[in-house]
């Protein structure tokens, strides 16, 4: 028999027996486990009348249920309240749902099925998965995705559990939260074109929610919709992704258009917002803080590029969670493995123009295309120019050009990233090393922005504000284009009902969408840079 104690830290087993199982047995409907029992027996000495708050007060004093504060366990623990939420994540993680067996199945028969070599086999959680799929009417494409995620997580834990118990390897838990644990949902994008999933801000309200001690990251959360293209296999490794792109777990959200629920990532709400809002809101006075921000973004890309192409790098997909000079790259919608052999086709997903490299329509997504998007962002961090989601991106008004007075090392980096020839762009590690050297230099001399750079920033902002005021007053755009947001897509058909068209060029309102079949390459805003044209 494979005891759960063989696959968890002793403190987690103690939490199961003394806290999770007794509380769930009191009201299994609230925990979405009304059809299931645990293989493990609870501690019968624990009062069956204990409330969540009383349980938490016991947990505060219970050292045997708390994580050992030792670096070898690799736990990101902020305080005891944060630990409480992390413990429940272990209980509801998909890799441990084999511990919950359907009513009518005896513990002994379940224990016979679950052998030490096959504990994490996805077949052992099929009853739970099927219940989730049926109860929430999960969309067929997302059923397959959920099965793939569970299968991968099981294989990953099966392979690495020994190292984990020895404290040599950290595995992220991946819980699936019931959708009714999220309240006050507020949609962050207004349309849902071409199947691209909506995203929401929501309040996290699980049954174990603490009344007065809610850690910030467990209060208001961001629900990121997952777009699944049926023509493109979603074959990402969730645990590896979680190590680069921090997520709290998964949930499903009902989509009235399809009549089904779809899978969503549960992420921490960014305390300082996204990078695009930050660029619009702030005008820096020196290079050091800007360089720190650029370095953090580049590090995420560098780490990701060991295995993946991101495919959708832009400032709204960079969140400032912990400080306004530390950016974290998010969104896995278009991400794929570097060694993926699927043949590129003209309907493949592309990112948000004008962050899309010119060659993407003909060659597809690549790490060099990610570097091109990074080059645009490095230019924006100095120029403070952003591209609107509700107006025509005029090639002259939104031109990407040399910035007067910019530090030469900085300019050299983004010029190299924007090279017209993708083979001549630096890789992410090279960009990171160059920015790191520049940051070290700026720590000693926090060089202020010269007046000519500040004047340039001010004049560009004025020019853009005047253009937007004039263009919105005359309403040149089609309504469908004017109301679109960064998670919306335009049509890939020959019609342009959702596109902004100028002459024979199709210019979007800076939105995420598939590559357009009528374009040989994306329009470029870049002007006057050496080696570009």
Coordinates of C-alpha atoms in Angstrom, one line a residue:
X1 CA 0.0 0.0 0.0
X2 CA 1.3 3.5 -0.8
X3 CA 0.7 5.7 2.2
X4 CA 0.4 9.4 1.4
X5 CA 3.1 9.9 4.0
X6 CA 5.6 8.5 1.6
X7 CA 5.0 11.4 -0.8
X8 CA 4.6 14.4 1.5
X9 CA 6.6 16.2 4.2
X10 CA 5.6 15.0 7.7
X11 CA 4.2 18.4 8.5
X12 CA 1.8 18.2 5.5
X13 CA 0.6 14.8 6.6
X14 CA -0.1 16.2 10.0
X15 CA -2.1 19.0 8.4
X16 CA -4.2 16.5 6.5
X17 CA -5.1 14.5 9.6
X18 CA -5.6 17.3 12.1
X19 CA -7.0 20.1 10.0
X20 CA -8.0 19.3 6.4
X21 CA -10.0 16.1 6.7
X22 CA -11.9 17.0 9.9
X23 CA -13.0 20.4 8.4
X24 CA -13.9 18.9 5.0
X25 CA -16.0 16.2 6.7
X26 CA -18.0 18.8 8.5
X27 CA -19.2 20.4 5.2
X28 CA -17.9 18.6 2.1
X29 CA -20.2 20.6 -0.2
X30 CA -18.3 23.8 0.6
X31 CA -15.0 22.1 -0.3
X32 CA -16.4 20.6 -3.5
X33 CA -15.7 17.1 -2.2
X34 CA -19.2 16.0 -1.3
X35 CA -18.9 12.7 -3.3
X36 CA -15.5 11.8 -1.9
X37 CA -13.7 10.5 1.2
X38 CA -10.0 10.5 2.1
X39 CA -7.9 7.4 2.1
X40 CA -6.3 8.7 5.2
X41 CA -8.1 8.7 8.6
X42 CA -8.5 11.9 10.4
X43 CA -7.3 12.5 14.0
X44 CA -10.4 11.5 15.9
X45 CA -9.3 13.5 19.0
X46 CA -10.0 16.7 17.0
X47 CA -13.4 18.3 17.8
X48 CA -15.9 17.9 15.0
X49 CA -17.4 21.3 16.0
X50 CA -14.1 23.3 15.5
X51 CA -14.6 26.4 13.3
X52 CA -12.1 27.6 10.6
X53 CA -10.9 30.4 12.9
X54 CA -10.5 28.0 15.8
X55 CA -8.6 25.6 13.6
X56 CA -6.3 28.4 12.5
X57 CA -5.6 29.5 16.0
X58 CA -4.6 25.9 16.8
X59 CA -2.4 25.8 13.6
X60 CA -0.6 29.0 14.8
X61 CA 0.7 27.0 17.8
X62 CA 1.1 23.7 16.2
X63 CA 4.8 23.4 15.1
X64 CA 4.4 19.9 13.9
X65 CA 2.0 21.1 11.2
X66 CA 4.1 24.1 10.1
X67 CA 6.8 24.1 7.5
X68 CA 10.3 23.9 8.9
X69 CA 12.0 27.2 8.3
X70 CA 14.9 25.8 6.5
X71 CA 16.2 26.8 3.0
X72 CA 16.4 23.2 1.8
X73 CA 12.6 22.9 1.6
X74 CA 12.5 25.9 -0.7
X75 CA 9.2 27.2 0.7
X76 CA 8.3 30.8 0.0
X77 CA 6.6 31.4 3.3
X78 CA 5.7 34.9 4.3
X79 CA 3.9 34.3 7.6
X80 CA 1.7 31.8 9.4
X81 CA -1.4 33.0 7.6
X82 CA 0.3 32.5 4.2
X83 CA 1.3 29.0 5.4
X84 CA -2.3 28.2 6.1
X85 CA -3.3 28.9 2.5
X86 CA -0.2 27.0 1.2
X87 CA -1.2 24.0 3.2
X88 CA -4.7 23.9 1.7
X89 CA -3.0 24.2 -1.7
X90 CA -1.3 20.9 -1.0
X91 CA -4.6 19.3 0.0
X92 CA -6.3 20.4 -3.3
X93 CA -3.3 20.0 -5.6
X94 CA -4.1 17.8 -8.6
X95 CA -1.0 15.6 -7.9
X96 CA -2.6 14.5 -4.6
X97 CA -6.2 14.1 -5.6
X98 CA -5.6 10.4 -5.7
X99 CA -6.0 10.6 -1.9
X100 CA -9.7 11.4 -2.4
X101 CA -11.8 8.4 -3.3
X102 CA -15.4 8.3 -4.5
X103 CA -18.2 7.2 -2.1
X104 CA -18.7 3.4 -2.3
X105 CA -15.0 2.7 -2.9
X106 CA -13.5 1.1 0.2
X107 CA -10.1 2.3 1.5
X108 CA -8.7 -1.1 1.2
X109 CA -9.6 -1.5 -2.5
X110 CA -8.3 1.9 -3.3
X111 CA -5.0 1.1 -1.5
X112 CA -4.6 -2.0 -3.5
X113 CA -4.9 -0.1 -6.7
X114 CA -2.4 2.6 -5.8
X115 CA 1.0 1.0 -5.7
X116 CA 4.2 2.7 -4.8
X117 CA 5.3 2.8 -8.5
X118 CA 2.1 4.2 -9.9
X119 CA 0.7 6.4 -7.2
X120 CA 0.7 9.5 -9.4
X121 CA -0.8 7.8 -12.4
X122 CA -3.6 10.0 -13.8
X123 CA -5.9 7.0 -14.0
X124 CA -6.2 7.2 -10.2
X125 CA -7.9 10.6 -10.3
X126 CA -10.3 9.9 -13.2
X127 CA -13.3 9.8 -10.9
X128 CA -12.5 13.2 -9.5
X129 CA -11.6 14.6 -13.0
X130 CA -14.8 13.3 -14.5
X131 CA -16.8 14.8 -11.8
X132 CA -15.2 18.2 -12.4
X133 CA -15.8 17.9 -16.1
X134 CA -19.5 17.0 -15.8
X135 CA -20.4 19.3 -12.8
X136 CA -18.9 22.4 -14.5
X137 CA -19.6 21.3 -18.1
X138 CA -15.9 21.8 -19.1
X139 CA -15.4 22.6 -22.8
X140 CA -14.0 19.6 -24.8
X141 CA -10.8 21.4 -25.7
X142 CA -10.2 22.3 -22.1
X143 CA -11.0 18.8 -21.0
X144 CA -8.1 17.6 -23.0
X145 CA -5.9 20.4 -21.7
X146 CA -6.8 19.5 -18.1
X147 CA -6.1 15.9 -18.7
X148 CA -2.7 16.7 -20.2
X149 CA -1.8 19.0 -17.2
X150 CA -2.8 16.3 -14.7
X151 CA -0.9 13.6 -16.6
X152 CA 2.2 15.8 -16.7
X153 CA 2.1 16.8 -13.1
X154 CA 1.7 13.1 -12.1
X155 CA 4.7 12.0 -14.1
X156 CA 6.7 14.9 -12.8
X157 CA 6.0 14.1 -9.1
X158 CA 6.5 10.4 -9.7
X159 CA 9.9 11.1 -11.0
X160 CA 11.1 13.7 -8.5
X161 CA 9.3 12.8 -5.2
X162 CA 12.4 11.2 -3.6
X163 CA 14.5 14.4 -4.2
X164 CA 11.6 16.5 -2.9
X165 CA 11.4 14.6 0.4
X166 CA 15.1 15.0 0.8
X167 CA 14.7 18.7 0.4
X168 CA 16.9 18.8 -2.8
X169 CA 14.1 19.7 -5.2
X170 CA 11.1 21.9 -4.9
X171 CA 7.8 20.9 -6.7
X172 CA 5.1 23.6 -7.1
X173 CA 1.7 22.5 -6.1
X174 CA -1.0 23.0 -8.8
X175 CA -4.5 23.1 -7.1
X176 CA -7.7 23.2 -9.0
X177 CA -10.0 25.7 -7.2
X178 CA -13.8 25.4 -7.6
X179 CA -15.2 28.3 -9.5
X180 CA -17.6 29.3 -6.7
X181 CA -14.5 30.2 -4.6
X182 CA -14.1 33.4 -6.6
X183 CA -16.5 36.3 -6.0
X184 CA -16.8 39.9 -7.3
X185 CA -15.5 39.0 -10.8
X186 CA -14.6 42.1 -12.8
X187 CA -13.8 41.5 -16.5
X188 CA -10.6 43.1 -17.7
X189 CA -11.2 42.9 -21.4
X190 CA -14.5 43.9 -23.0
X191 CA -14.8 41.6 -26.0
X192 CA -14.2 37.9 -26.7
X193 CA -13.3 37.7 -30.4
X194 CA -12.0 34.6 -32.2
X195 CA -12.1 32.5 -29.1
X196 CA -9.5 34.4 -27.1
X197 CA -10.4 33.9 -23.4
X198 CA -11.4 36.8 -21.2
X199 CA -9.6 37.6 -17.9
X200 CA -11.0 38.8 -14.6
X201 CA -10.1 40.3 -11.3
X202 CA -11.8 38.5 -8.4
X203 CA -11.9 38.0 -4.7
X204 CA -10.7 34.6 -3.5
X205 CA -13.2 33.2 -1.0
X206 CA -12.4 29.5 -0.2
X207 CA -14.1 27.9 2.8
X208 CA -10.9 28.2 4.7
X209 CA -10.6 31.9 4.2
X210 CA -9.4 33.8 7.3
X211 CA -11.6 36.7 8.4
X212 CA -9.0 39.2 9.5
X213 CA -5.6 37.8 8.4
X214 CA -5.8 37.4 4.7
X215 CA -2.3 37.6 3.0
X216 CA -2.4 40.1 0.2
X217 CA -1.7 37.6 -2.6
X218 CA -4.6 35.4 -1.4
X219 CA -7.2 38.2 -1.3
X220 CA -7.8 39.7 -4.7
X221 CA -6.5 37.5 -7.6
X222 CA -6.2 37.7 -11.4
X223 CA -7.9 35.0 -13.4
X224 CA -6.1 34.7 -16.7
X225 CA -8.2 33.0 -19.4
X226 CA -6.4 30.2 -21.4
X227 CA -7.0 30.3 -25.1
X228 CA -6.8 26.8 -26.6
X229 CA -6.3 26.6 -30.4
X230 CA -7.7 23.2 -31.5
X231 CA -5.3 23.2 -34.4
X232 CA -2.3 23.7 -32.1
X233 CA -1.5 21.1 -29.4
X234 CA -1.1 22.8 -26.0
X235 CA 1.8 20.8 -24.8
X236 CA 3.4 23.0 -22.2
X237 CA 4.9 21.6 -19.0
X238 CA 2.8 23.2 -16.2
X239 CA 5.3 22.7 -13.4
X240 CA 8.2 24.2 -15.5
X241 CA 6.0 27.1 -16.5
X242 CA 5.1 27.7 -12.8
X243 CA 8.8 28.0 -12.0
X244 CA 9.1 30.9 -14.5
X245 CA 5.6 32.4 -14.4
X246 CA 4.2 32.3 -10.9
X247 CA 0.6 31.1 -10.6
X248 CA -1.4 30.1 -7.6
X249 CA -3.4 27.4 -9.3
X250 CA -6.2 26.7 -11.8
X251 CA -9.9 27.1 -11.9
X252 CA -12.8 27.0 -14.5
X253 CA -15.0 29.8 -15.5
X254 CA -18.4 29.4 -17.3
X255 CA -18.4 31.0 -20.8
X256 CA -22.1 31.9 -21.8
X257 CA -21.1 32.1 -25.5
X258 CA -20.0 28.5 -25.7
X259 CA -22.3 27.2 -22.9
X260 CA -19.2 25.5 -21.3
X261 CA -16.6 26.2 -18.7
X262 CA -13.1 26.9 -19.6
X263 CA -9.8 26.6 -17.8
X264 CA -8.2 29.7 -16.2
X265 CA -4.9 30.4 -14.4
X266 CA -5.2 31.9 -10.9
X267 CA -2.5 34.5 -10.5
X268 CA -1.6 37.1 -7.9
X269 CA -3.0 40.6 -8.6
X270 CA -0.1 42.9 -9.4
X271 CA 0.3 45.4 -6.6
X272 CA 1.9 48.0 -8.9
X273 CA -0.1 47.2 -12.0
X274 CA 1.3 46.3 -15.4
X275 CA 4.3 47.8 -17.2
X276 CA 2.2 49.7 -19.7
X277 CA 0.3 51.6 -17.1
X278 CA 3.5 52.2 -15.2
X279 CA 5.2 53.7 -18.4
X280 CA 2.2 55.9 -19.0
X281 CA 2.0 57.0 -15.3
X282 CA 5.6 57.6 -14.4
X283 CA 8.5 59.7 -15.9
X284 CA 11.8 58.5 -14.4
X285 CA 14.5 61.0 -13.6
X286 CA 17.6 58.6 -13.7
X287 CA 18.6 55.4 -15.4
X288 CA 19.3 53.2 -12.4
X289 CA 15.7 52.3 -11.6
X290 CA 14.8 51.9 -15.3
X291 CA 17.8 49.6 -15.8
X292 CA 16.8 47.4 -12.8
X293 CA 13.3 47.0 -14.3
X294 CA 14.8 46.1 -17.7
X295 CA 17.1 43.6 -16.1
X296 CA 14.3 41.8 -14.2
X297 CA 12.2 41.5 -17.5
X298 CA 15.2 40.3 -19.4
X299 CA 16.0 37.7 -16.7
X300 CA 12.5 36.2 -17.1
X301 CA 13.0 36.0 -20.8
X302 CA 16.5 34.5 -20.5
X303 CA 15.2 31.8 -18.1
X304 CA 12.2 31.0 -20.3
X305 CA 14.3 30.7 -23.4
X306 CA 16.1 27.6 -22.1
X307 CA 13.0 25.7 -23.1
X308 CA 10.3 28.0 -24.5
X309 CA 9.4 30.7 -27.0
X310 CA 7.0 33.1 -25.2
X311 CA 5.3 34.5 -28.4
X312 CA 3.4 37.4 -26.8
X313 CA 5.8 39.7 -25.0
X314 CA 4.4 43.2 -24.5
X315 CA 4.1 45.6 -21.5
X316 CA 0.6 44.5 -20.4
X317 CA 2.0 41.0 -20.0
X318 CA 4.6 42.3 -17.6
X319 CA 3.3 42.7 -14.1
X320 CA 4.9 44.7 -11.2
X321 CA 4.0 42.4 -8.3
X322 CA 6.5 43.2 -5.6
X323 CA 8.0 46.6 -6.6
X324 CA 7.7 49.1 -9.4
X325 CA 11.2 48.2 -10.6
X326 CA 10.7 44.4 -10.7
X327 CA 8.7 43.1 -13.7
X328 CA 7.4 39.6 -14.0
X329 CA 6.5 38.1 -17.4
X330 CA 3.1 36.4 -17.6
X331 CA 0.7 34.8 -20.1
X332 CA 1.3 31.4 -21.6
X333 CA -1.3 31.6 -24.4
X334 CA 1.1 31.5 -27.3
X335 CA 4.0 29.9 -25.6
X336 CA 5.6 26.8 -27.1
X337 CA 8.7 24.7 -26.8
X338 CA 11.7 25.8 -28.7
X339 CA 12.1 22.3 -30.2
X340 CA 8.5 22.0 -31.3
X341 CA 8.3 20.6 -34.8
X342 CA 4.8 21.7 -35.8
X343 CA 4.8 23.2 -39.2
X344 CA 4.1 27.0 -39.1
X345 CA 1.0 28.0 -41.0
X346 CA -0.5 31.4 -41.8
X347 CA -3.3 31.0 -39.2
X348 CA -0.8 30.5 -36.4
X349 CA -1.1 32.8 -33.4
X350 CA 1.0 35.9 -33.3
X351 CA 1.5 38.5 -30.6
X352 CA 0.4 42.1 -30.1
X353 CA 1.4 44.5 -32.9
X354 CA 3.7 46.5 -32.9
X355 CA 5.7 44.1 -30.7
X356 CA 5.5 41.5 -33.5
X357 CA 8.8 41.1 -35.4
X358 CA 8.5 41.7 -39.2
X359 CA 9.4 38.1 -40.1
X360 CA 6.8 36.5 -37.9
X361 CA 4.1 36.2 -40.6
X362 CA 6.4 34.2 -42.9
X363 CA 8.6 32.3 -40.4
X364 CA 6.5 32.0 -37.2
X365 CA 7.3 32.7 -33.6
X366 CA 10.9 32.3 -32.3
X367 CA 13.2 33.4 -29.6
X368 CA 14.6 36.1 -31.9
X369 CA 11.1 37.4 -32.3
X370 CA 10.8 37.6 -28.5
X371 CA 14.0 39.6 -28.5
X372 CA 12.5 42.0 -31.0
X373 CA 9.6 42.6 -28.6
X374 CA 12.1 43.2 -25.8
X375 CA 13.9 45.8 -27.9
X376 CA 10.6 47.7 -28.3
X377 CA 10.1 47.6 -24.6
X378 CA 13.6 48.8 -23.8
X379 CA 13.0 51.8 -26.2
X380 CA 9.6 52.5 -24.4
X381 CA 11.3 52.5 -21.0
X382 CA 13.1 55.6 -22.0
X383 CA 10.7 57.3 -24.5
X384 CA 7.6 56.5 -22.4
X385 CA 5.6 56.0 -25.6
X386 CA 2.8 53.4 -25.4
X387 CA 0.5 52.2 -28.1
X388 CA -3.3 52.7 -27.6
X389 CA -5.8 49.8 -27.5
X390 CA -8.7 52.0 -28.7
X391 CA -7.3 54.1 -31.5
X392 CA -5.4 53.7 -34.8
X393 CA -1.7 53.3 -34.3
X394 CA -0.6 55.9 -36.8
X395 CA 2.9 55.1 -38.2
X396 CA 4.1 58.7 -37.9
X397 CA 2.6 59.6 -34.5
X398 CA 3.8 56.3 -32.9
X399 CA 7.2 56.2 -34.7
X400 CA 10.0 54.3 -33.0
X401 CA 13.0 56.5 -33.5
X402 CA 16.4 57.4 -31.9
X403 CA 16.0 59.2 -28.5
X404 CA 18.2 62.3 -28.1
X405 CA 20.6 62.1 -25.2
X406 CA 20.1 58.5 -24.4
X407 CA 23.0 56.6 -22.9
X408 CA 24.9 54.9 -25.7
X409 CA 25.1 51.5 -24.1
X410 CA 21.3 51.4 -23.7
X411 CA 20.7 52.6 -27.2
X412 CA 23.1 50.0 -28.6
X413 CA 21.2 47.2 -26.8
X414 CA 17.8 48.0 -28.2
X415 CA 19.1 48.8 -31.6
X416 CA 20.7 45.3 -31.7
X417 CA 17.4 43.8 -30.5
X418 CA 15.5 45.5 -33.3
X419 CA 17.8 44.4 -36.1
X420 CA 15.8 43.6 -39.3
X421 CA 17.8 40.3 -39.6
X422 CA 16.6 38.0 -36.8
X423 CA 19.9 36.0 -37.0
X424 CA 21.8 39.2 -36.0
X425 CA 19.8 39.9 -32.9
X426 CA 21.5 39.0 -29.6
X427 CA 20.1 36.2 -27.5
X428 CA 18.5 36.9 -24.1
X429 CA 21.5 35.8 -22.2
X430 CA 23.7 38.4 -24.1
X431 CA 21.1 41.1 -23.5
X432 CA 20.9 40.2 -19.8
X433 CA 24.7 40.3 -19.4
X434 CA 25.0 43.7 -21.1
X435 CA 22.2 45.2 -19.0
X436 CA 23.7 43.7 -15.9
X437 CA 27.0 45.4 -16.7
X438 CA 25.2 48.7 -17.3
X439 CA 23.3 48.4 -14.0
X440 CA 26.6 47.8 -12.1
X441 CA 27.9 51.0 -13.7
X442 CA 24.8 52.9 -12.8
X443 CA 24.8 51.8 -9.2
X444 CA 28.0 53.8 -8.8
X445 CA 26.8 56.7 -10.9
X446 CA 23.0 57.1 -10.9
X447 CA 23.0 59.0 -14.1
X448 CA 20.1 61.5 -14.4
X449 CA 18.1 61.8 -17.7
X450 CA 19.5 64.9 -19.5
X451 CA 17.2 67.8 -20.3
X452 CA 17.1 66.9 -24.0
X453 CA 15.8 63.4 -23.2
X454 CA 13.2 64.8 -20.8
X455 CA 12.1 67.4 -23.3
X456 CA 11.7 64.6 -25.9
X457 CA 9.6 62.6 -23.6
X458 CA 7.4 65.6 -22.9
X459 CA 7.0 66.5 -26.5
X460 CA 6.1 62.9 -27.6
X461 CA 3.4 62.7 -24.9
X462 CA 1.9 66.0 -26.0
X463 CA 1.9 64.9 -29.6
X464 CA 0.2 61.7 -28.8
X465 CA -2.4 63.3 -26.5
X466 CA -3.3 65.8 -29.3
X467 CA -3.6 63.0 -31.8
X468 CA -5.8 60.9 -29.6
X469 CA -8.0 63.8 -28.7
X470 CA -8.4 64.6 -32.4
X471 CA -8.9 61.1 -33.7
X472 CA -11.4 60.1 -31.0
X473 CA -13.4 63.3 -31.6
X474 CA -13.6 62.5 -35.3
X475 CA -14.2 58.7 -34.6
X476 CA -12.3 57.3 -37.6
X477 CA -12.4 53.7 -36.3
X478 CA -15.0 51.1 -36.7
X479 CA -16.9 50.4 -33.4
X480 CA -15.7 46.9 -33.2
X481 CA -12.1 48.0 -33.4
X482 CA -12.5 50.9 -31.0
X483 CA -13.8 48.7 -28.2
X484 CA -11.2 46.0 -28.4
X485 CA -8.7 45.3 -25.6
X486 CA -5.4 43.6 -25.5
X487 CA -6.8 40.1 -25.1
X488 CA -9.1 40.4 -28.1
X489 CA -8.4 39.2 -31.6
X490 CA -9.3 40.3 -35.1
X491 CA -10.6 38.1 -37.8
X492 CA -8.3 36.1 -40.0
X493 CA -10.7 36.2 -42.9
X494 CA -10.4 38.4 -46.0
X495 CA -12.9 40.9 -44.4
X496 CA -11.7 43.8 -42.3
X497 CA -14.7 44.3 -40.1
X498 CA -12.6 44.1 -37.0
X499 CA -9.5 45.8 -38.5
X500 CA -8.3 49.3 -38.9
X501 CA -7.2 49.7 -42.5
X502 CA -5.2 52.5 -44.1
X503 CA -4.6 52.1 -47.8
X504 CA -3.4 48.6 -48.4
X505 CA -2.0 48.3 -44.8
X506 CA -4.0 46.7 -42.0
X507 CA -3.1 48.5 -38.8
X508 CA -4.7 47.1 -35.6
X509 CA -5.5 49.1 -32.5
X510 CA -2.5 47.5 -30.8
X511 CA -4.3 44.2 -30.0
X512 CA -3.4 40.6 -29.7
X513 CA -4.6 38.7 -32.8
X514 CA -3.7 36.0 -35.3
X515 CA -1.4 36.9 -38.1
X516 CA -3.4 38.4 -40.9
X517 CA -3.4 36.3 -44.1
X518 CA -3.3 39.3 -46.4
X519 CA -0.1 40.7 -45.0
X520 CA 3.3 39.6 -46.2
X521 CA 4.8 41.2 -43.1
X522 CA 3.6 43.3 -40.3
X523 CA 3.9 47.1 -40.7
X524 CA 6.9 48.6 -38.9
X525 CA 6.9 51.8 -36.9
X526 CA 10.7 51.8 -36.7
X527 CA 12.4 54.8 -38.4
X528 CA 16.0 56.2 -38.7
X529 CA 17.8 53.4 -36.9
X530 CA 21.1 52.2 -38.4
X531 CA 21.2 48.7 -39.9
X532 CA 17.5 48.4 -39.7
X533 CA 16.3 49.2 -43.3

